[in-house]
PDB file of C-alpha atoms in Angstrom:
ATOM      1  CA  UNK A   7     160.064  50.179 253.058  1.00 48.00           C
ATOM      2  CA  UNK A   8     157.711  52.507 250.414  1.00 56.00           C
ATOM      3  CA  UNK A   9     157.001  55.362 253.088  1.00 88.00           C
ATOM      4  CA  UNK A  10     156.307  57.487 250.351  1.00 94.00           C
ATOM      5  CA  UNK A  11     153.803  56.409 247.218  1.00 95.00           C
ATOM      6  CA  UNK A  12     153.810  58.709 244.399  1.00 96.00           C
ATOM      7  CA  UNK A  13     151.592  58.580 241.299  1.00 96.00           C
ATOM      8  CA  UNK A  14     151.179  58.239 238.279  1.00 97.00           C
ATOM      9  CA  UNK A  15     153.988  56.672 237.721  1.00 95.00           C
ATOM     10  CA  UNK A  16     153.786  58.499 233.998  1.00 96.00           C
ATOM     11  CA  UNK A  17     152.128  61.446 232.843  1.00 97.00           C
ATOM     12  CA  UNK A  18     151.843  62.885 229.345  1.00 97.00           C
ATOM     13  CA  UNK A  19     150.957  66.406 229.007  1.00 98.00           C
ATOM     14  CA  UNK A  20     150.431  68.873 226.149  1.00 97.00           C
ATOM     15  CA  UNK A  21     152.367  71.826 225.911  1.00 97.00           C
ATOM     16  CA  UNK A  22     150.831  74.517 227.648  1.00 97.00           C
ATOM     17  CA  UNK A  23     149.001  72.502 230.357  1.00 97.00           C
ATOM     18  CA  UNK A  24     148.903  71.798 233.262  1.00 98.00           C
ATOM     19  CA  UNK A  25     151.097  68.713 235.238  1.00 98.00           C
ATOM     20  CA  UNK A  26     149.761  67.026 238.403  1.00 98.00           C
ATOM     21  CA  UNK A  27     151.798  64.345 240.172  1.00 98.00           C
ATOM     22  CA  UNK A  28     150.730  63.291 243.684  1.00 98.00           C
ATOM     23  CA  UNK A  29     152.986  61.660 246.668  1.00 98.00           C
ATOM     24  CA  UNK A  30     151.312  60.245 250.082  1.00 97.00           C
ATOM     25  CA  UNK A  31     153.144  59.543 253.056  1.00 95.00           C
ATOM     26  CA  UNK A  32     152.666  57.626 256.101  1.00 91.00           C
ATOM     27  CA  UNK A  33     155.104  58.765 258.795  1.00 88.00           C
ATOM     28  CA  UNK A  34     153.974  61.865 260.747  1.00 87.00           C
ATOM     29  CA  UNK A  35     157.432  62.322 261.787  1.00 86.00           C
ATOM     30  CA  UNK A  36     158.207  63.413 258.412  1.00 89.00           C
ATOM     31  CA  UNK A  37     159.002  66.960 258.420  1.00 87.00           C
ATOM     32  CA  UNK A  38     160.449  68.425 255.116  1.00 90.00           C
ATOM     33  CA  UNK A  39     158.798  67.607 251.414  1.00 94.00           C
ATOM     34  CA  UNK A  40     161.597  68.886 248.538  1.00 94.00           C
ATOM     35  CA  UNK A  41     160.651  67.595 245.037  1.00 97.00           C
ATOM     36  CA  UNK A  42     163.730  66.637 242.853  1.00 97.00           C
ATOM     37  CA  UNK A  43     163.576  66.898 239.154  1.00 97.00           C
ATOM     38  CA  UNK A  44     166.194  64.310 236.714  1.00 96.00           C
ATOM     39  CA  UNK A  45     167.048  64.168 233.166  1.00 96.00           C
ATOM     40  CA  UNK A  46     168.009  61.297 231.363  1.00 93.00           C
ATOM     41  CA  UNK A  47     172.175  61.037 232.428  1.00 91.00           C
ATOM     42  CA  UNK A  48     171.822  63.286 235.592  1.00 94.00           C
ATOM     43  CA  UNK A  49     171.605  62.869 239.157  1.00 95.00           C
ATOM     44  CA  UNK A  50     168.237  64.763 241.132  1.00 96.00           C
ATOM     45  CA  UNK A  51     168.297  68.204 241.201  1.00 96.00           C
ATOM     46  CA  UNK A  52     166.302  70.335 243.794  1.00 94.00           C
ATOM     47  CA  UNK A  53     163.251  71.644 242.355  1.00 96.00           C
ATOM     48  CA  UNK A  54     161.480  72.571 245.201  1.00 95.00           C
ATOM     49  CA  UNK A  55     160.634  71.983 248.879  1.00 94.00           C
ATOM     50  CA  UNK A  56     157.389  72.618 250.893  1.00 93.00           C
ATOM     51  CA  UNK A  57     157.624  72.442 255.414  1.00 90.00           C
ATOM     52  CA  UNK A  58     154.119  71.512 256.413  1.00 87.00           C
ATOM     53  CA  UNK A  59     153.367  74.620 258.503  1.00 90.00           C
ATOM     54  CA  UNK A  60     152.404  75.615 254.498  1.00 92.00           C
ATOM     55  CA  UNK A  61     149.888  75.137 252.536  1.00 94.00           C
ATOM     56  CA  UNK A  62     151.379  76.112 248.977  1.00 96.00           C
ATOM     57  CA  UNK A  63     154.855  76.979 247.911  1.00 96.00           C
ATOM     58  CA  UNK A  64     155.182  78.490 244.899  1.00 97.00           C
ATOM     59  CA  UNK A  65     158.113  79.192 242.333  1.00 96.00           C
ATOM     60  CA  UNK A  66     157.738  80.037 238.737  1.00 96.00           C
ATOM     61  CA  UNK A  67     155.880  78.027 237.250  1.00 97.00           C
ATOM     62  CA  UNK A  68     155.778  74.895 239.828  1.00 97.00           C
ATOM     63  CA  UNK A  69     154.112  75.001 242.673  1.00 97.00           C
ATOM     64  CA  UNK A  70     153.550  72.208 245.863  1.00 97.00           C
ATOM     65  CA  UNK A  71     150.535  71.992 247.676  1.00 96.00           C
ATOM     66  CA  UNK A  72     150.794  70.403 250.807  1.00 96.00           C
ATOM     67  CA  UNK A  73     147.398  68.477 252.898  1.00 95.00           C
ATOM     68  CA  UNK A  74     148.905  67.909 256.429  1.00 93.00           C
ATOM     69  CA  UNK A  75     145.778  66.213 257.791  1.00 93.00           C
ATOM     70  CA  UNK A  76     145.600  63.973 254.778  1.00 95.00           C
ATOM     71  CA  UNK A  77     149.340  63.257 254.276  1.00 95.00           C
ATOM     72  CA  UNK A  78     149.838  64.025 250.861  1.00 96.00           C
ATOM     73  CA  UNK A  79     151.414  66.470 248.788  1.00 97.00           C
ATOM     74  CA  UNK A  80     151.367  67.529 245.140  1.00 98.00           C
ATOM     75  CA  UNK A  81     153.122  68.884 242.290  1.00 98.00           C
ATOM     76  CA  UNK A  82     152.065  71.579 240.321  1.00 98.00           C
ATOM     77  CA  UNK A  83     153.514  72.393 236.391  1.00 98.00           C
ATOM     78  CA  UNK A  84     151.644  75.525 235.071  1.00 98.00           C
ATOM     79  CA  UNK A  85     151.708  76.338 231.599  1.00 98.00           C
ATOM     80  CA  UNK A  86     154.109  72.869 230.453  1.00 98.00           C
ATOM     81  CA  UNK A  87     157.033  72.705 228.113  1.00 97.00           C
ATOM     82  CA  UNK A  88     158.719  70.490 226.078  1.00 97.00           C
ATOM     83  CA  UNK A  89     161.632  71.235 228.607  1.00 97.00           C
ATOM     84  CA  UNK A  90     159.888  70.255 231.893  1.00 98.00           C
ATOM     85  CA  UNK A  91     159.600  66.426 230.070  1.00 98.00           C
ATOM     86  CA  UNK A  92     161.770  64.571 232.816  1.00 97.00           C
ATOM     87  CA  UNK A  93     161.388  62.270 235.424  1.00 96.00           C
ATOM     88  CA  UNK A  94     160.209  63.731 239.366  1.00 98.00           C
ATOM     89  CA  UNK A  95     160.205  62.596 242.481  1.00 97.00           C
ATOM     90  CA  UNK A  96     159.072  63.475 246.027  1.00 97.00           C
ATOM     91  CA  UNK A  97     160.504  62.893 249.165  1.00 95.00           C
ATOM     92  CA  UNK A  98     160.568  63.165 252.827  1.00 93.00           C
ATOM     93  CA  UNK A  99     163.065  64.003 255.667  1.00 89.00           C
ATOM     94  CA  UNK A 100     162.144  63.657 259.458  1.00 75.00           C
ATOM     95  CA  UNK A 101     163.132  65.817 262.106  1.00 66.00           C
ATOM     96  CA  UNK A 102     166.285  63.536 262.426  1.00 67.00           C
ATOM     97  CA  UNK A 103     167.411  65.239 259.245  1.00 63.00           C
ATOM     98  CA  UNK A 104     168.571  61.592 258.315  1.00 72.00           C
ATOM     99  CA  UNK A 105     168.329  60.672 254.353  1.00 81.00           C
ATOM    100  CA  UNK A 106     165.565  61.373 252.324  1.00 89.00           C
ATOM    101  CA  UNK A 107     163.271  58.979 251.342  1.00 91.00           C
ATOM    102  CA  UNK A 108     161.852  58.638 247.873  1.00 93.00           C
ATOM    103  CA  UNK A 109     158.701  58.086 245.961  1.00 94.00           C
ATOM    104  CA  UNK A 110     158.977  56.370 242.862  1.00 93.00           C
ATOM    105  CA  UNK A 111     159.262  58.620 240.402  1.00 95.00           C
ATOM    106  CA  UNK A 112     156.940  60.033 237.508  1.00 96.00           C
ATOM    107  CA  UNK A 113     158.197  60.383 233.967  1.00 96.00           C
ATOM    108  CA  UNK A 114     156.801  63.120 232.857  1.00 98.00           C
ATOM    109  CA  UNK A 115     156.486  63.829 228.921  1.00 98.00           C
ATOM    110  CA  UNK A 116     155.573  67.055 227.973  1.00 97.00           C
ATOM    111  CA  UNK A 117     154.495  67.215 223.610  1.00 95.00           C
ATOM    112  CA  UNK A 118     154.841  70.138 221.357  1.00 87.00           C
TER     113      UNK A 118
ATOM    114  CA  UNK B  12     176.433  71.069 237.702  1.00 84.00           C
ATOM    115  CA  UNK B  13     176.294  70.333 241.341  1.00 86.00           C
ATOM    116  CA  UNK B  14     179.664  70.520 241.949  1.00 93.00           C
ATOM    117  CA  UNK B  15     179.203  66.448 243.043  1.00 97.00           C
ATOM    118  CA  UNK B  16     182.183  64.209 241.509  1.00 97.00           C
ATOM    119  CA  UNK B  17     181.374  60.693 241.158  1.00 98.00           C
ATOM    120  CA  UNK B  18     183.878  57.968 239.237  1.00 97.00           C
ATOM    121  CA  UNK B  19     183.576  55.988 237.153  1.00 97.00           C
ATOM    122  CA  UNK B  20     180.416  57.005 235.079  1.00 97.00           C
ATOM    123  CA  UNK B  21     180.065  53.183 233.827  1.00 97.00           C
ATOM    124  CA  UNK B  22     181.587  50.212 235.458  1.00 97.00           C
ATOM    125  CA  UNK B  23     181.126  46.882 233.728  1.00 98.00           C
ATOM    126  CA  UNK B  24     181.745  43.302 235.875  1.00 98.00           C
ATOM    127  CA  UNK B  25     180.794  39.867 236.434  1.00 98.00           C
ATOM    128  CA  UNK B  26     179.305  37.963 239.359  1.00 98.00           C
ATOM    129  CA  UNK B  27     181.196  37.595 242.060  1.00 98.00           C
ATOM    130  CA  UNK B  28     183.359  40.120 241.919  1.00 98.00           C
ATOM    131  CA  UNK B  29     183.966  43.302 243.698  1.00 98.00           C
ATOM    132  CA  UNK B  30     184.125  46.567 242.714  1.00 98.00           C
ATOM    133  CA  UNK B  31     184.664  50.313 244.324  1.00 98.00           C
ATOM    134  CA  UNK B  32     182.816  53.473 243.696  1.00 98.00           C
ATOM    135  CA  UNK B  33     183.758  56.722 244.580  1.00 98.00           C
ATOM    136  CA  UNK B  34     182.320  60.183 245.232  1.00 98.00           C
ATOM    137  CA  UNK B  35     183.626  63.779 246.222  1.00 98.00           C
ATOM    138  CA  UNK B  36     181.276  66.015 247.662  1.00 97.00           C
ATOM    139  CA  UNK B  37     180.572  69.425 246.596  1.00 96.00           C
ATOM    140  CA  UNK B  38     183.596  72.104 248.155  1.00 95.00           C
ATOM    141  CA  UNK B  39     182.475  72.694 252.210  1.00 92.00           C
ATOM    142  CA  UNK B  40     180.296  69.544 252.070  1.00 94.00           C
ATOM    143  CA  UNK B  41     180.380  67.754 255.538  1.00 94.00           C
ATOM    144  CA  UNK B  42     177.895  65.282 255.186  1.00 93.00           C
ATOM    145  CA  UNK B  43     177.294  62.414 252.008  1.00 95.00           C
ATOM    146  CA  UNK B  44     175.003  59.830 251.463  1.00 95.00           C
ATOM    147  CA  UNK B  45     175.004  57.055 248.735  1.00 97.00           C
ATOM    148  CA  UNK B  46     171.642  55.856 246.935  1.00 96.00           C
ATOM    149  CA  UNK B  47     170.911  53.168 244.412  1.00 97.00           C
ATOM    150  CA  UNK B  48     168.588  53.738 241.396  1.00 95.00           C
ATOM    151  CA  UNK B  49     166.973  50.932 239.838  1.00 90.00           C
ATOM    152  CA  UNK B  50     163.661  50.990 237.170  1.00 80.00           C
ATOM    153  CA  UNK B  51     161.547  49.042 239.644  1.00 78.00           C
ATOM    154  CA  UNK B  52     162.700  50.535 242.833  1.00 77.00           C
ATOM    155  CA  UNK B  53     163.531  53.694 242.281  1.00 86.00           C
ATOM    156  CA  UNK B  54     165.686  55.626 244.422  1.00 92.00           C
ATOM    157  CA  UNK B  55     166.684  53.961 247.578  1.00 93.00           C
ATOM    158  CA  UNK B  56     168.989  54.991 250.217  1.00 93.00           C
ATOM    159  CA  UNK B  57     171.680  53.190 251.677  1.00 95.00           C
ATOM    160  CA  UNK B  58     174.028  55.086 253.540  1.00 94.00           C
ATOM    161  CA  UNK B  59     175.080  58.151 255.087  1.00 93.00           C
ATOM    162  CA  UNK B  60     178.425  59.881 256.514  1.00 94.00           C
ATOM    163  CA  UNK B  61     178.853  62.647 258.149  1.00 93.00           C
ATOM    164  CA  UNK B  62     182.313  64.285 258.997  1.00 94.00           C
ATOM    165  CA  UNK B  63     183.642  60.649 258.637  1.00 95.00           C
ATOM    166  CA  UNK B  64     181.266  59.021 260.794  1.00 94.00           C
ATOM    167  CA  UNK B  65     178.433  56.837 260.003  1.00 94.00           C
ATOM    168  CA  UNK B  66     174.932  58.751 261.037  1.00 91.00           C
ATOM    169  CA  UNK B  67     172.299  56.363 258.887  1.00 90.00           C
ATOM    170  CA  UNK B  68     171.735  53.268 257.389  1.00 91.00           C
ATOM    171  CA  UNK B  69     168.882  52.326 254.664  1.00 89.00           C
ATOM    172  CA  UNK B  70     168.618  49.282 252.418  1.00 84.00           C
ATOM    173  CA  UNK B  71     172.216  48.349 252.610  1.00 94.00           C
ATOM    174  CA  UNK B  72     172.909  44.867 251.749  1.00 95.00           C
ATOM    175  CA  UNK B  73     176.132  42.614 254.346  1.00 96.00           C
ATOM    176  CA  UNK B  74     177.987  43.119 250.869  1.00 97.00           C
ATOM    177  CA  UNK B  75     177.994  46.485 250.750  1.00 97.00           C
ATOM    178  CA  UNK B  76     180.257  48.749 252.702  1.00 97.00           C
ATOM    179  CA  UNK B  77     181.377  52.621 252.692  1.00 98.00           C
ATOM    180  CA  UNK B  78     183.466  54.936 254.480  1.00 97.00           C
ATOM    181  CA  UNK B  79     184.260  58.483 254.372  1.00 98.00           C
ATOM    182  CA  UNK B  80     188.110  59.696 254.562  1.00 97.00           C
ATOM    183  CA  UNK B  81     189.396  62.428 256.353  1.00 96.00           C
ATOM    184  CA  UNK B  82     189.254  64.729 252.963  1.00 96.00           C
ATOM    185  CA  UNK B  83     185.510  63.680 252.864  1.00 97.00           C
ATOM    186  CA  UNK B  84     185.931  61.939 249.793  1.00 97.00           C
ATOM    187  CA  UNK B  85     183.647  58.687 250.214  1.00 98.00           C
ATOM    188  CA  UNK B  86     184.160  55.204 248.668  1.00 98.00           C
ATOM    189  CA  UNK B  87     181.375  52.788 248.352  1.00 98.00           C
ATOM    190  CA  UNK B  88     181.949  49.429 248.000  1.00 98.00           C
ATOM    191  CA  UNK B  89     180.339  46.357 246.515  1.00 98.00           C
ATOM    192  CA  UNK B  90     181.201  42.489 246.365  1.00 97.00           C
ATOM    193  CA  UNK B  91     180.339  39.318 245.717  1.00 98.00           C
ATOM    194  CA  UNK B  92     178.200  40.587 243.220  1.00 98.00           C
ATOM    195  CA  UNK B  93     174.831  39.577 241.595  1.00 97.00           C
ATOM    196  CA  UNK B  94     173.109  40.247 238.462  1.00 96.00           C
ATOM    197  CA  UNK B  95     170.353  41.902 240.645  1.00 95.00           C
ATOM    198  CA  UNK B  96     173.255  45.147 241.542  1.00 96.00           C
ATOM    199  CA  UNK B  97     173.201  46.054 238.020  1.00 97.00           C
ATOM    200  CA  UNK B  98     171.725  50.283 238.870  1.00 97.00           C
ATOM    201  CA  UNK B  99     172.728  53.224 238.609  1.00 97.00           C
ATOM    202  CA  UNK B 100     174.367  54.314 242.075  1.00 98.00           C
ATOM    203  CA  UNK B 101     174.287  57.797 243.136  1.00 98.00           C
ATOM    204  CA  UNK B 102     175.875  60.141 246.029  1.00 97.00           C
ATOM    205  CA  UNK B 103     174.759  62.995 247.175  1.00 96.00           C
ATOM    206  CA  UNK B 104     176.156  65.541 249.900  1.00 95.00           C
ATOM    207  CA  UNK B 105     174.860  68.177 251.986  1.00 92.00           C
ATOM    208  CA  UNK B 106     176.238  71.016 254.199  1.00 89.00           C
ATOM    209  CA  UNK B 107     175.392  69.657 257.165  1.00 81.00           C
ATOM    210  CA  UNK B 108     171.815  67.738 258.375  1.00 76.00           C
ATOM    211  CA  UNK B 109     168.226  68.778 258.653  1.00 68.00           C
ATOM    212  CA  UNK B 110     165.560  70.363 256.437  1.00 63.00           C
ATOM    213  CA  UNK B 111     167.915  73.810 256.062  1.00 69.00           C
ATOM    214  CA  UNK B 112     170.735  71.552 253.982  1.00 82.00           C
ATOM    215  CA  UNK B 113     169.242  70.108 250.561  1.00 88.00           C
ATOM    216  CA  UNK B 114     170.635  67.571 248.804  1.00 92.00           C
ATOM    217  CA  UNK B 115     173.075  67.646 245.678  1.00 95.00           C
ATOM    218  CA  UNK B 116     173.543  64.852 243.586  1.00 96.00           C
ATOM    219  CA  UNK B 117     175.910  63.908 241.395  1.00 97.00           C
ATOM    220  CA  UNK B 118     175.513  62.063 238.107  1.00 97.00           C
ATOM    221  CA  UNK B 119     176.237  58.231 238.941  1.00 97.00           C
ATOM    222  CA  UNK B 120     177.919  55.372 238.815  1.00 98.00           C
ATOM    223  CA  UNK B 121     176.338  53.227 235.907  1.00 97.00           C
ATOM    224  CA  UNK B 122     177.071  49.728 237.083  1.00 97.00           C
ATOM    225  CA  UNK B 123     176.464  46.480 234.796  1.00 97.00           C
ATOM    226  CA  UNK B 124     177.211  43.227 236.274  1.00 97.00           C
ATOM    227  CA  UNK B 125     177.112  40.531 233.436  1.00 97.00           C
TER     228      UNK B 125
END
C-alpha cells in the first residue's frame, strides 16, 4: 500500500550544507504534502506542508518544492546543523482529509 | 510537547496475549488516529475516530480494535499477539479533518512482545 516512495532512505550531510530528500506519489487525488520531522523518543512533529497550487514553500531554513505534473516533492535543508540530524518523512492527505499516508522515512545525519 | 498523552511508554508481553493502549488527544481535539511504526515499514496508519465515530480504516489487522469514548480519550487494542506486533504505536489527533487541521503526535507506545 506504498503510495508514497521517499528516498534516500539515509543521508549524511556536513554541517553547513545542503539536505535533499525526495518523496513521489502516485494518487492524483492527493491534495496536501506536510513533511514531519522525529527525534529519537518522539512522535512526528509538523515541519512543514506544501498544497500543490505551489511551487515552493519556504520557512527558515527548509524549504519544499513541489512538481505537480511529475508527482513528486522535495525537501530542502539550507545551511545544515548538527541539530537538524533526525529522521523525516513526507506524506499525503486527499481531499477526503482521511489519514495521512507516509513515506518511509530518511535518517538524516548532519556532522560537525 | 504536543499536548498528545499516550500510556504506557513501554509495554512488554508474550504471544498470545492481549494488551490495551491508550491515547488522549490534545485539549479541543475532535478527531484521532492511531499509527504503527516499525524499522521496515515505517509509519502506517490504521485507524481513525472522529467525535466517537469511526471515519477511516488503514492496515488494521481482525486483531486489532479501537474506539473513542465520549471524553475523546481513545483506546487501541491488540490480541492474540505475535512476535511480528513488536513497534512502536503512535496516536495522533487533529482539530477536525482536511488539509487546514495538521496532525500532532504523541510520543508512543513502545510495545515488545517476547
Amino acid at each position: 500500500q506504498q503510495q508514497v516512495k521517499q528516498s534516500p532512505q539515509s543521508l549524511i550531510v556536513q554541517k553547513g550544507g545542503i539536505s535533499i530528500i525526495n518523496c513521489a506519489y502516485e494518487n492524483t487525488a492527493f491534495d496536501y504534502f506536510p513533511w514531519y520531522q522525529q527525534f529519537p523518543g518522539k512522535g512526528p512533529a509538523l515541519l512543514i506542508a506544501i498544497r500543490p497550487d505551489v511551487s515552493e514553500k519556504k520557512e527558515g531554513r527548509f524549504t519544499i518544492s513541489f512538481n505537480k505534473s511529475a508527482k513528486q516533492f522535495s525537501l530542502h535543508i539550507m545551511d545544515s546543523q548538527p541539530g537538524d540530524s533526525a529522521t523525516y518523512f513526507c506524506a499525503a492527505r486527499n481531499q477526503a482529509g482521511t489519514a495521512l499516508i507516509f513515506g518511509k522515512g530518511t535518517t538524516l545525519s548532519v556532522s560537525s | 510537547d504536543s499536548g498528545v498523552t499516550q500510556t504506557p511508554k513501554h509495554l512488554i508481553t508474550a504471544t498470545g496475549q492481549r494488551v490495551t493502549l491508550r491515547c488522549s488527544p490534545r485539549s479541543g481535539d475532535l478527531s484521532v488516529y492511531w499509527y504503527q511504526q516499525s524499522l521496515d515499514q515505517g509509519l502506517q496508519f490504521l485507524i481513525q475516530y472522529y467525535n466517537g465515530e469511526e471515519r477511516a480504516k488503514g492496515n488494521i489487522l481482525e486483531r486489532f480494535s479501537a474506539q473513542q469514548f465520549p471524553d475523546l480519550h481513545s483506546e487501541l487494542n491488540l490480541s492474540s499477539l505475535e512476535l511480528g506486533d513488536s513497534a512502536l504505536y503512535f496516536c495522533a489527533s487533529s482539530v477536525a479533518e482536511g488539509m487546514g487541521s495538521p496532525l500532532h503526535f504523541g510520543n508512543g507506545t513502545r510495545l515488545t512482545v517476547t
